Short mmCIF file of C-alpha atoms in Angstrom, two decimals:
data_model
loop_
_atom_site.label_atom_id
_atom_site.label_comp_id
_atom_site.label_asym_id
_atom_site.label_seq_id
_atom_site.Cartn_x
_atom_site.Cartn_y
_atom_site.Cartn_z
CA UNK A 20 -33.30 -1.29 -31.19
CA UNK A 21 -29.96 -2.82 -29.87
CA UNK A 22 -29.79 -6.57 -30.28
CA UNK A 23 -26.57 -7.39 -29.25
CA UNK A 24 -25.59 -5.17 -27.02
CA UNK A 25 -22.49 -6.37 -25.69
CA UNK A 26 -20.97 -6.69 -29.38
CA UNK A 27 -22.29 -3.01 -29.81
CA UNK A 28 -20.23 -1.76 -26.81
CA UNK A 29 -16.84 -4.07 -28.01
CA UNK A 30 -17.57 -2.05 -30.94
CA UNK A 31 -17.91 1.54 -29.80
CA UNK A 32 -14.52 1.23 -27.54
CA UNK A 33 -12.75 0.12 -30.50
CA UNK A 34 -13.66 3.27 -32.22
CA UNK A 35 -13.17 5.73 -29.26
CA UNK A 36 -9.56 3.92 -29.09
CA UNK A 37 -9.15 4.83 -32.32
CA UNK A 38 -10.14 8.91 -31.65
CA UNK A 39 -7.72 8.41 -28.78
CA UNK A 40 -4.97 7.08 -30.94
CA UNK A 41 -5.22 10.43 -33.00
CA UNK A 42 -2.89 11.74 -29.80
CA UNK A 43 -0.37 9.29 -29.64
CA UNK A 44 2.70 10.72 -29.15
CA UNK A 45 1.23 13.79 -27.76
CA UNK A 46 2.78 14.97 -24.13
CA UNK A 47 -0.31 14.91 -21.53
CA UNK A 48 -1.48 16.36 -17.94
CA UNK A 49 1.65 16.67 -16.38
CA UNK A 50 3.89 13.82 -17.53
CA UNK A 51 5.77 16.21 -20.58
CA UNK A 52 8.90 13.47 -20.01
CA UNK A 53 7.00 10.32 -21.02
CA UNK A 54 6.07 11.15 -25.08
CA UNK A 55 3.06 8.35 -24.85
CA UNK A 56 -0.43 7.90 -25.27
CA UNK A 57 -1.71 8.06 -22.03
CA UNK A 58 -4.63 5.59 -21.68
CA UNK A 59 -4.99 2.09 -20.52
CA UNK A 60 -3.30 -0.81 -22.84
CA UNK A 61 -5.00 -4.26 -22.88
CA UNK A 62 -4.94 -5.51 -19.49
CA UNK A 63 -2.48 -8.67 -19.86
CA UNK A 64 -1.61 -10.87 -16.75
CA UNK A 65 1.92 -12.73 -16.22
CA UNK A 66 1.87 -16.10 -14.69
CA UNK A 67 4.47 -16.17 -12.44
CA UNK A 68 3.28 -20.18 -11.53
CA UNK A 69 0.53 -22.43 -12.31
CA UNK A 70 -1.38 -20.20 -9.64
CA UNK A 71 -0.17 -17.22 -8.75
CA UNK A 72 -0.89 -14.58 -11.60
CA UNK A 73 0.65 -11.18 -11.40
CA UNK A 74 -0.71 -7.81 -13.53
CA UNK A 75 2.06 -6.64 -15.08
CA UNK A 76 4.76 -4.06 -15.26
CA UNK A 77 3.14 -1.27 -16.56
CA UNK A 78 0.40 -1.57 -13.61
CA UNK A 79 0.61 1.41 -11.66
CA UNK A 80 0.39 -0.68 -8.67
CA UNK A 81 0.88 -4.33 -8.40
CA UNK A 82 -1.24 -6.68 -7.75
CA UNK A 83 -1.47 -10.20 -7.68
CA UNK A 84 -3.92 -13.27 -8.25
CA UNK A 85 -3.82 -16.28 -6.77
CA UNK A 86 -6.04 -19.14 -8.52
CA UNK A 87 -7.93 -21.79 -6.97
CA UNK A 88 -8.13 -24.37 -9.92
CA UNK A 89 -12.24 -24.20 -8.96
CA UNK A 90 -13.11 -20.98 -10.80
CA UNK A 91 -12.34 -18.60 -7.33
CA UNK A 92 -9.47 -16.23 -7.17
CA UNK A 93 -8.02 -14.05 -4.34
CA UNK A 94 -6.16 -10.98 -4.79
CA UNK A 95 -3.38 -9.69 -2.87
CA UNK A 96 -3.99 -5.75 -3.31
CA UNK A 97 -6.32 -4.38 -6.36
CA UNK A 98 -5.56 -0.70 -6.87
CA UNK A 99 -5.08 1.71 -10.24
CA UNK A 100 -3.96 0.09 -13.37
CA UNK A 101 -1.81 2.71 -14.69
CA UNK A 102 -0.70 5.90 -13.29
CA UNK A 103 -1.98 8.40 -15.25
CA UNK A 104 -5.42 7.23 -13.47
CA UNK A 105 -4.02 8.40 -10.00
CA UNK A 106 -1.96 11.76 -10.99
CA UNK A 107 -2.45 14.77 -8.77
CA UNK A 108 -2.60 18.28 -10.11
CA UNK A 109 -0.82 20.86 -7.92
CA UNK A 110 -3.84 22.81 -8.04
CA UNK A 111 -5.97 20.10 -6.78
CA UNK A 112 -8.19 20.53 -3.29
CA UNK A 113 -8.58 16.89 -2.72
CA UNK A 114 -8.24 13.47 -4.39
CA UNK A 115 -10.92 13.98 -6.88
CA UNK A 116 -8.54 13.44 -9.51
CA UNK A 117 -7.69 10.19 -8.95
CA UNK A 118 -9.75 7.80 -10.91
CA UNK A 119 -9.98 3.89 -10.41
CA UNK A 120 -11.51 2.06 -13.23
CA UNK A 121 -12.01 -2.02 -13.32
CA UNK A 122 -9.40 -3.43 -15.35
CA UNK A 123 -8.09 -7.46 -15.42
CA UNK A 124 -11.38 -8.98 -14.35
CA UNK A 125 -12.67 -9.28 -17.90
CA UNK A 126 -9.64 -11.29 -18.63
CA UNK A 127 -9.67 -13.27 -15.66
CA UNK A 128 -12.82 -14.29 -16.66
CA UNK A 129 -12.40 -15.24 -20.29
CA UNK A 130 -8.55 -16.93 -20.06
CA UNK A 131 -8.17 -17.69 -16.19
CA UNK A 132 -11.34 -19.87 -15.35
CA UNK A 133 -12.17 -16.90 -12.74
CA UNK A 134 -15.74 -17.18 -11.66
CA UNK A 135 -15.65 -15.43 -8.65
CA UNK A 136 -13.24 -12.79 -6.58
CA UNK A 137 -13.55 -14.88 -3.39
CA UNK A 138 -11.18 -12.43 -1.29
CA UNK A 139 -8.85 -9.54 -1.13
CA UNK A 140 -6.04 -9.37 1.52
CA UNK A 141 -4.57 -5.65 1.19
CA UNK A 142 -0.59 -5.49 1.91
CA UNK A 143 -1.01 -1.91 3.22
CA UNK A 144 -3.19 0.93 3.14
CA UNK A 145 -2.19 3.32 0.87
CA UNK A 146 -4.53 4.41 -1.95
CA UNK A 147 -3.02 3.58 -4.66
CA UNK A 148 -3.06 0.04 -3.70
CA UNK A 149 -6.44 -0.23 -2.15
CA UNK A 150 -8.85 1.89 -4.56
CA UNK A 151 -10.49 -1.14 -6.31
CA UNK A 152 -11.30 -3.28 -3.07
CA UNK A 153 -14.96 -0.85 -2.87
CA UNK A 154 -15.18 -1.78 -6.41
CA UNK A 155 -14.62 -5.34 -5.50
CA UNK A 156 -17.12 -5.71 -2.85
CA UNK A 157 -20.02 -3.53 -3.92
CA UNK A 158 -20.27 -5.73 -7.66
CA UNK A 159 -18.81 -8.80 -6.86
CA UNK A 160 -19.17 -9.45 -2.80
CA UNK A 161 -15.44 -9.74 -2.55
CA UNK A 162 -14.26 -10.81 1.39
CA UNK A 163 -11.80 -8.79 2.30
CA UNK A 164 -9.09 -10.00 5.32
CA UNK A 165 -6.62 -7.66 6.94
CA UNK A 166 -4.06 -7.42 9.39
CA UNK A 167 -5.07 -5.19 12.11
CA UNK A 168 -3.08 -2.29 11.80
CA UNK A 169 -4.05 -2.25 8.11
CA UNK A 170 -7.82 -2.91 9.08
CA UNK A 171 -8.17 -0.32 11.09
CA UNK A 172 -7.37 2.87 8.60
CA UNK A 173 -8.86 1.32 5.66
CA UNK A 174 -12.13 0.85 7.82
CA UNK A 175 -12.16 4.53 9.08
CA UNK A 176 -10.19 6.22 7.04
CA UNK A 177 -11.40 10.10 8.10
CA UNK A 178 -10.33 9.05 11.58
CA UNK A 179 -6.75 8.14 10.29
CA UNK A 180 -6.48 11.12 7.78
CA UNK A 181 -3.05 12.54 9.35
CA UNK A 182 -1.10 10.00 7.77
CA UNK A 183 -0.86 10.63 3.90
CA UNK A 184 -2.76 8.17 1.16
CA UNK A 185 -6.16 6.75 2.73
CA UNK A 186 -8.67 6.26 0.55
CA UNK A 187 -11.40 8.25 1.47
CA UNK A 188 -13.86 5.32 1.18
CA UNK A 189 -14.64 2.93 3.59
CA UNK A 190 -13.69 -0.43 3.06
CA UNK A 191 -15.32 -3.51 5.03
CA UNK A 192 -13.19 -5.42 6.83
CA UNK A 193 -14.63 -8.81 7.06
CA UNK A 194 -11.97 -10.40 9.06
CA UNK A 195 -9.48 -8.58 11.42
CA UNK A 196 -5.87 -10.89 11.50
CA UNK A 197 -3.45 -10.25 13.40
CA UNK A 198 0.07 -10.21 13.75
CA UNK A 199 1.45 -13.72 13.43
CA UNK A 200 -2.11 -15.06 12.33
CA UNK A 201 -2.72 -17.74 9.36
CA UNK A 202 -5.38 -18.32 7.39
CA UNK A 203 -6.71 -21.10 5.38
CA UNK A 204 -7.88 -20.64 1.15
CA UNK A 205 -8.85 -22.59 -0.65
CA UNK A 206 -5.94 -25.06 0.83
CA UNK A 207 -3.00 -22.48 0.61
CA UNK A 208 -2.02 -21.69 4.17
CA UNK A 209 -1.36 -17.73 4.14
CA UNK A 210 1.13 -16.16 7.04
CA UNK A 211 0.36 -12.51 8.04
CA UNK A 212 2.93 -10.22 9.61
CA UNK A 213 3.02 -6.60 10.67
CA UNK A 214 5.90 -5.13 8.71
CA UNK A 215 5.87 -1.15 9.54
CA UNK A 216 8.14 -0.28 6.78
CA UNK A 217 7.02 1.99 3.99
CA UNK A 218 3.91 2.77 6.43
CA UNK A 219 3.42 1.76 10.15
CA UNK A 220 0.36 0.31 8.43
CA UNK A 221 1.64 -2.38 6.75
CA UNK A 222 1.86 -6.04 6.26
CA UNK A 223 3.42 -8.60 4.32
CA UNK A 224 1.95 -12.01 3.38
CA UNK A 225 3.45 -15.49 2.35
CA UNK A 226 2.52 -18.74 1.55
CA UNK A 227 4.41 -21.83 0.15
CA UNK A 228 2.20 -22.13 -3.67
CA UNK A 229 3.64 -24.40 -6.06
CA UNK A 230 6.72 -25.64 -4.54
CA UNK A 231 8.34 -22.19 -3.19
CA UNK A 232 7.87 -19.89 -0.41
CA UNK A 233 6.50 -16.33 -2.20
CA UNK A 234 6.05 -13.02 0.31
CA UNK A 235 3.77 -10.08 -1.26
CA UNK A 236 5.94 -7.19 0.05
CA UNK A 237 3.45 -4.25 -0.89
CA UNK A 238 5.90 -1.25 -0.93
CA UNK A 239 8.39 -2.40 1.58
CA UNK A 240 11.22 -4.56 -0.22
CA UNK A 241 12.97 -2.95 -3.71
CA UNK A 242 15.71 -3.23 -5.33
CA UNK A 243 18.12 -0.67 -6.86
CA UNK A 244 20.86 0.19 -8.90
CA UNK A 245 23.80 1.66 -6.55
CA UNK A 246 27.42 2.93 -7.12
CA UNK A 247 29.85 1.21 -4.62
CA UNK A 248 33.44 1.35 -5.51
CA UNK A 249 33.20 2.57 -8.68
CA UNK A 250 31.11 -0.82 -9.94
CA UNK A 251 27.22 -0.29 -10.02
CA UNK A 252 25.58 -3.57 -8.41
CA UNK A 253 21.47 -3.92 -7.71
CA UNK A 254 20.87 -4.43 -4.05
CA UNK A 255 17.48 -4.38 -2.08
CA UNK A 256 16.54 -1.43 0.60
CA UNK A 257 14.04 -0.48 2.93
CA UNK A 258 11.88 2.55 1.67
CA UNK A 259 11.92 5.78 4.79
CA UNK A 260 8.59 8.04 4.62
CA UNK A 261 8.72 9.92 7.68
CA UNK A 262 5.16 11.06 7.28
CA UNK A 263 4.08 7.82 7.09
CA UNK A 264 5.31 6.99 10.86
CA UNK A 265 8.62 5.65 10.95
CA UNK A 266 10.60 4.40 14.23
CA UNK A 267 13.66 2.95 14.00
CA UNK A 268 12.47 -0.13 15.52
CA UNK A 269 9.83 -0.35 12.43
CA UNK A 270 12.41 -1.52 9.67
CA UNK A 271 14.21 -3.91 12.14
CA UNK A 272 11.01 -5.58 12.31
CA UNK A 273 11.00 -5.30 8.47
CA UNK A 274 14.02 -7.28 8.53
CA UNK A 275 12.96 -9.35 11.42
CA UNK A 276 10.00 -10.84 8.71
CA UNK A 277 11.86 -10.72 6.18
CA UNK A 278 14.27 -13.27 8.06
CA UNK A 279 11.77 -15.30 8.91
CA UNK A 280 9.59 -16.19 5.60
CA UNK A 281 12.75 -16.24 3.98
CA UNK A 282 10.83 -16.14 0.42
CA UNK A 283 12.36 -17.32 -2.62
CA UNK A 284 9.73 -15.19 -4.34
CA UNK A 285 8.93 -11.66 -4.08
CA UNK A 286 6.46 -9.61 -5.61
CA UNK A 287 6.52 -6.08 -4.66
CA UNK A 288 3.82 -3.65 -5.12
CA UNK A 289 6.06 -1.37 -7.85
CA UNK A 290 8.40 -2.13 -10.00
CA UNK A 291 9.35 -5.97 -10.74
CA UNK A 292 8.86 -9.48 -9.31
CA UNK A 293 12.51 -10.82 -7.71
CA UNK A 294 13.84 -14.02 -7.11
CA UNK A 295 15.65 -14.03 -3.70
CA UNK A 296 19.98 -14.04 -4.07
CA UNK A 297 20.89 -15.95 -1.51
CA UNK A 298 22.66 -12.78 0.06
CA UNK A 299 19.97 -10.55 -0.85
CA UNK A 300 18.52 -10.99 2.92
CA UNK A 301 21.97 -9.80 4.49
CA UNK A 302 22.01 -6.74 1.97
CA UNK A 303 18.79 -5.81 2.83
CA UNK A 304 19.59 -6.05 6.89
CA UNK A 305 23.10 -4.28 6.02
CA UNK A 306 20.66 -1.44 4.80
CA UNK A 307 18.65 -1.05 7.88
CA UNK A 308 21.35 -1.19 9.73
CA UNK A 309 23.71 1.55 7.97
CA UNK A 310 20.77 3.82 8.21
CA UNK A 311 19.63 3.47 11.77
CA UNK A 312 23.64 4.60 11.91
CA UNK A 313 23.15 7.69 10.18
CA UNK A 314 19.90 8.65 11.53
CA UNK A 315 21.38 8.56 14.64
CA UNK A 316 24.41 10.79 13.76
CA UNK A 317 21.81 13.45 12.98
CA UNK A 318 19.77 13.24 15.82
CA UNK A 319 19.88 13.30 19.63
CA UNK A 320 19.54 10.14 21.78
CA UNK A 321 16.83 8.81 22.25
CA UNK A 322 16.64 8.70 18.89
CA UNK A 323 13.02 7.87 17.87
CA UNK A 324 12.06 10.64 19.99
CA UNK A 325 13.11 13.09 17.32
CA UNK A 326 12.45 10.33 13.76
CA UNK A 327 8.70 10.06 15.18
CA UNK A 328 6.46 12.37 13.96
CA UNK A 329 3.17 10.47 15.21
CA UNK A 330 4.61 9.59 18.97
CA UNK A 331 1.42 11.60 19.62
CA UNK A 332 -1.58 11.31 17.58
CA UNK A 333 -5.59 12.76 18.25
CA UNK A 334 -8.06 10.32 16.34
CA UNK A 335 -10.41 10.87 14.55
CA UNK A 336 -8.54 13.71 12.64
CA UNK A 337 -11.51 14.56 10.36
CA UNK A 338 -14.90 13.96 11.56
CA UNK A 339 -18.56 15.46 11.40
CA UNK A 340 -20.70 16.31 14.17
CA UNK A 341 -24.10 18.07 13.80
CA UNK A 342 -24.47 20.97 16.39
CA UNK A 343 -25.40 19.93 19.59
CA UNK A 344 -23.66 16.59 19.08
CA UNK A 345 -20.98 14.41 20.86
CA UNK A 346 -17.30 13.89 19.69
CA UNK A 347 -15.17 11.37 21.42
CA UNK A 348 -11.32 11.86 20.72
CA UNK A 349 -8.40 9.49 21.92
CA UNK A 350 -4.98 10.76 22.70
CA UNK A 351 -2.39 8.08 21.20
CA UNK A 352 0.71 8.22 22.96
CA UNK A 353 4.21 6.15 22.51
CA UNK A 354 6.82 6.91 24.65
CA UNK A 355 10.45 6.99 22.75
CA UNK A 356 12.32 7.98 25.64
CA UNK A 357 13.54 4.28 26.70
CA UNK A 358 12.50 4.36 30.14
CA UNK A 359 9.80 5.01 32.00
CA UNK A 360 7.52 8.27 32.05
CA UNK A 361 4.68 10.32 32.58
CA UNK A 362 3.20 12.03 29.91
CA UNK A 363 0.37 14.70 29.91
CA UNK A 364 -2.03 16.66 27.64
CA UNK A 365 -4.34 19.60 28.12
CA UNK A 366 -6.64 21.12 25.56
CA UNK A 367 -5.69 24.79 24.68
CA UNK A 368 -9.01 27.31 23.80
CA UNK A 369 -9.53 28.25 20.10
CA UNK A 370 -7.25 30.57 19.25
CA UNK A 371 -4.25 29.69 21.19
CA UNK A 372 -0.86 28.96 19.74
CA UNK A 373 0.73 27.35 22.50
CA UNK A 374 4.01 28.73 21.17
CA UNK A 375 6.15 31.41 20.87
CA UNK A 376 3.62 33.49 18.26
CA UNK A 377 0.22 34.34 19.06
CA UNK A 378 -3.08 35.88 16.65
CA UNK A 379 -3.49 39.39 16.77
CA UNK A 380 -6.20 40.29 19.82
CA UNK A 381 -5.89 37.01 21.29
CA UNK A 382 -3.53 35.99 24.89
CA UNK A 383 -0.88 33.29 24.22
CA UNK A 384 -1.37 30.62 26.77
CA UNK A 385 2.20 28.91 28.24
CA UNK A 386 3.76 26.68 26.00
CA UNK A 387 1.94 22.68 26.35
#
């Protein structure tokens, strides 16, 4: 007979910590340069004001709580604590490794006031930012808002598999904002603004929350250490993933937003929270610029013709149909060429290369 149950359970993690203590200092899974015990510390938030809350440094991905003062909390992202719970073996077939457990809540609830996770806004869609929002809504009915570019991978993520990090699960997208929107919480007037940066699928957030203007940048806006003239200074840049859809026109826009919240605050989704240098906004354009330079040096004109790799994309990229059944696919095309055109597609038979090589028995078609 258990009668007190939750004391029992306090209990038996305190002992299992210590069984996992008996391998501190012991080099784990795949991380031989970081001599540390690899498991979750105590979850301990940093208030950054009287109500925005953020997790922490050693969060694997950042994420951020903003309090209501009546027991209700939104979250701006709510993805893996620590980032030994998302590594990837080489060996690995899919994302079955990656493991997102619930970590902050109990905290929020016993120091914060936190009765209830009112609402999630995600900054962008990759994984590792976004694997706790199904937690979120399936135990505690969380809301969650997104922009629409955002909304529409994290609600059908198979369909947007091409571009790299979706969560395999579904997330429900309870409202659909769009670019330039605001929202009301709780009295706290939120902006939203598409920001293709990191990802096409991307947004950034800000509100004005005890007395300053703060924008949650997601993965878009870091800063770091760089050699100029000898002297090493800290400036901001842009992160470039060209598999997660990049146009040169994307981190204009970046800077374009940036320009116009003109935060004093900014809390990233890696690394740490900034306080805006009063130059820091010309750096950061300075950076965009300098490399829209040098991509172009490498490249032909136009130049997004050859930086795009999605200026044609089939959705849905994975999907299952039972024999017998119906598939629907849309063609997504943007045209890079700076004027006017007409573009065309044709299905080739199973098989067929299209190209220059073709599988052994089979006739190569002429090139698409």
């Amino acid at each position: 007979m258990i009668d007190d149950p939750l004391g029992d359970l306090d209990r038996l993690e305190g002992r299992l910590m210590d069984l996992v203590d008996l391998g501190r200092g012991m080099c784990v899974g795949g991380y031989d340069s970081v001599p540390e015990t690899l498991y979750l510390p105590e979850a301990k938030l940093v208030p950054l004001s009287d109500h925005v809350l953020w997790g922490g440094s050693w969060t694997c991905s950042f994420f951020y709580v903003v309090l209501s003062g009546t027991g209700r909390a939104m979250f701006i992202d709510y993805g893996h604590a620590f980032l030994p719970h998302m590594h990837l073996r080489s060996d690995d077939s899919g994302f079955e490794s990656m493991r997102f457990v619930e970590h902050h809540l109990k905290e929020l609830r016993r120091d914060w006031g936190v009765s209830s996770v009112d609402l999630v806004v995600p900054t962008h869609i990759h994984d590792d930012h976004v694997c706790g929002i199904p937690h979120l809504q399936r135990h505690y009915g969380t809301r969650c808002f997104a922009l629409a570019e955002v909304a529409q991978v994290l609600a059908e993520p198979n369909a947007w598999a091409s571009t790299p990090c979706t969560l395999s699960k579904p997330i429900r997208i309870d409202r659909v904002l769009q670019d330039g929107d605001r929202f009301e919480w709780e009295q706290l007037i939120f902006d939203v603004f598409h920001a293709p940066g990191q990802t096409e699928f991307h947004s950034v957030l800000a509100a004005d929350i005890d007395g300053q203007r703060v924008a949650f940048t997601g993965d878009n806006y870091f800063l770091d250490e760089v050699l100029r003239d000898g002297q090493v200074t800290v400036e901001p840049n842009q992160t470039t993933v060209l598999r997660n859809s990049f146009q040169l026109r994307m981190h204009r826009r970046c800077v374009k937003v940036m320009r116009r919240i003109e935060p004093e605050l900014i809390c990233p989704g890696h690394r740490e929270v900034y306080t805006r240098d009063r130059d820091a906004l010309d750096t950061y354009a300075d950076f965009v610029a300098r490399k829209e330079r040098v991509f172009g040096s490498l490249v032909a004109e136009p130049h997004d013709q050859f930086i795009d790799l999605f200026w044609a994309r089939l959705v849905p990229y994975v999907s299952l149909v039972e024999p017998g059944g119906e598939l629907t696919y849309t063609l997504r095309l943007r045209n890079n060429l700076e004027r006017q055109a007409a573009l065309a597609a044709r299905l080739l038979p199973a098989g067929a290369t299209g190209g220059r090589g073709k599988p052994l028995g089979e006739e190569v078609l002429g090139d698409a």
